[in-house]
């Protein structure tokens, strides 16, 4: 854990009580930096990358290569008025953006950042806890869409609930397979046990299922049906504006990073690799996974909701179950 | 509204309705039970304005009918007045007009397939299509000085002759577009399995619906009806060029998309032939700016990018039209829309609407 690292580093200079406070503060500042910088920088990468795909320049005016553009946008978002429709249910309307982004931040705090000690929270069964966090989001979305009192929002909310519930089933089966192959539900142990052979070689089907399922669960395009801006305008986010909408956006980018880190840790061996230090390997793999996720958004259209559900039920769930059975048989032998 | 469904008001301010179209859909679950089309949000009384203006002063208004296919309408208005006056125009002008009409047709179809991609959730494709359209926009700008509303034609001719070396520029732009349509667009749309999954088999518009509602143009040809005014009643110089009428037989959204894609390639073929055969000489204008048109009734039909456009002009021998009736193809496509929308999924409703290619400036007039 990062806290322990800082504590042991400062132990030479400070008495224990002062050290406790100082390292807690330092961890807090680090968390803040990660939480604020990640979505902003990821947002810049996304904008620039999509711009190059679409033969545009993207942000160029604010800062070198437009690097400061997203900081400017966040400041602008904070200065905006809160426009609230008079018919919304204020309690759920105001609560959901905070809860939803808090969930995303909790998700990323559970993940390792390139080395066993670089985690903010370490739990023995953190893979299962991550699953719980992912499974929690349709509930929030339904509450938000119902509280908004808008037809488009309700349509988007139900779509979202159907989609996430479908794909979570496939996702839990992939987690179970990983737990069985690696003998642990702790991400750090999972990474340690694939130092020789990556999980993607044992579980190719599961890797595909996890990849597709995780895009659907975080509602990233091309599976962003609940908030499809062309049909439902913004789906369940239709009434949100200003910083509340910004919180959703920040949560989205954090989730995107979380999913790529998760994919790298579960299937691509995390920080295992030759020649280079582990942390560099980890971030190379994460950036590649991230870029792949982003390029999907800008090159594919979205399927229809019934098509999406039938992909989930008819293909992904059976595939992951088949892979689970294969793994079980292999372990028996 | 009875039953368990909800009534969804889509538009007139909605990012996917292509202008100020309003759809009122009764939805049950995720299925559209029935839909109504409400139009008239962009009504500007263009037919009435015609009665107040000199014949040549009406061109700027014509430009705003179909704002992605302005030159087509300009040529139609010019031809209508010329026919009413029994005015013979220069051969070179005919060629120039045909080239401009085909360029405009390509531009209009590019907007169509781009916005169609956007309705499927693929913003990249929209921007790519606009990027290709920009090549032709530059050419129109160089020739006429305008981009979206060029105001290039006038009764008896065109304002400016082609600039020097424009033929080479057009050819370069066309070969670029041809390459993009054949390679990038293929990968992105018409051979992309996700695209096919979304567009095949939905929004089927049978020949009966088409004939009852007077749907024309690419929407009609996508249902296997072989009819194109450029071939059936050749105007300008279309009888001198060699091209095919593009038809598809599936009559679904995918077929309507494919007709447009193939028509772009066909238009490129036409422009190349026209540029090769273009007669030398100057494009003289053979009528004064303000003139009297003999009394009578005139009907002229042209093949627009969206279907058959027609103008029925009544003149009383004065300086201004007595009455003008415009037949806009999008209007008739929209009349068929509720029939096609019945029973489709909500997500498909937007795709089907986009596949009809409505331009509200032309529908509301």
Coordinates of C-alpha atoms in Angstrom, one line a residue, chain A residues 50 52-56 150-152 154-155 159 221-225 228-234 295 297-308 311, chain B residues 6-11 13-16 27 29-30 117-125 127-128 131 188 192 194 197-198 200 202 345-348 350-351:
Chain A
X50 CA -10.0 11.1 -32.0
X52 CA -6.2 12.5 -35.6
X53 CA -8.5 9.7 -36.5
X54 CA -11.0 12.2 -37.9
X55 CA -8.4 14.3 -39.8
X56 CA -8.8 17.2 -37.4
X150 CA -38.0 12.7 -18.3
X151 CA -39.1 10.1 -21.0
X152 CA -35.7 10.0 -22.7
X154 CA -36.2 6.7 -18.4
X155 CA -35.7 5.0 -21.8
X159 CA -31.6 0.3 -21.5
X221 CA -18.8 3.6 -27.1
X222 CA -19.6 1.6 -29.2
X223 CA -21.8 0.2 -26.4
X224 CA -22.9 3.5 -25.1
X225 CA -26.6 2.9 -25.9
X228 CA -26.6 7.5 -27.1
X229 CA -26.5 11.2 -28.0
X230 CA -28.1 10.8 -31.4
X231 CA -31.2 8.9 -30.3
X232 CA -31.9 9.7 -26.7
X233 CA -29.9 12.9 -26.7
X234 CA -28.0 11.9 -23.6
X295 CA -10.0 3.8 -31.1
X297 CA -15.1 4.4 -29.9
X298 CA -14.1 6.4 -32.9
X299 CA -14.4 3.7 -35.5
X300 CA -17.5 1.7 -34.8
X301 CA -21.2 2.6 -34.8
X302 CA -23.4 1.3 -32.0
X303 CA -25.6 -1.8 -32.2
X304 CA -29.2 -1.8 -31.3
X305 CA -30.2 -2.6 -27.7
X306 CA -31.8 -5.9 -28.6
X307 CA -28.8 -6.9 -30.7
X308 CA -26.5 -6.0 -27.8
X311 CA -24.8 -10.8 -28.2
Chain B
X6 CA -45.6 6.5 -23.7
X7 CA -45.8 9.2 -26.2
X8 CA -42.4 10.5 -27.2
X9 CA -42.0 13.9 -28.8
X10 CA -38.9 13.7 -30.9
X11 CA -37.8 17.1 -32.2
X13 CA -34.9 20.4 -31.6
X14 CA -33.2 17.0 -31.6
X15 CA -29.8 16.2 -32.8
X16 CA -30.9 13.3 -35.0
X27 CA -44.0 3.8 -27.9
X29 CA -41.6 -1.0 -24.6
X30 CA -39.0 -0.4 -27.3
X117 CA -23.1 7.4 -40.1
X118 CA -23.6 9.9 -37.3
X119 CA -27.1 8.6 -36.6
X120 CA -25.6 5.1 -36.1
X121 CA -23.3 6.6 -33.5
X122 CA -20.2 7.0 -35.6
X123 CA -19.1 10.5 -35.5
X124 CA -15.9 9.8 -37.4
X125 CA -17.7 8.9 -40.5
X127 CA -16.5 14.1 -40.3
X128 CA -14.8 12.0 -43.1
X131 CA -13.9 16.3 -45.4
X188 CA -16.4 2.0 -42.3
X192 CA -18.7 -3.2 -41.9
X194 CA -21.8 -3.7 -37.3
X197 CA -26.4 -5.4 -38.6
X198 CA -28.0 -2.0 -37.9
X200 CA -30.2 -4.4 -43.2
X202 CA -35.3 -2.4 -41.3
X345 CA -37.6 -0.2 -32.7
X346 CA -37.0 3.2 -31.2
X347 CA -33.3 3.2 -32.1
X348 CA -34.2 2.2 -35.7
X350 CA -33.9 7.6 -36.2
X351 CA -32.0 5.6 -38.7

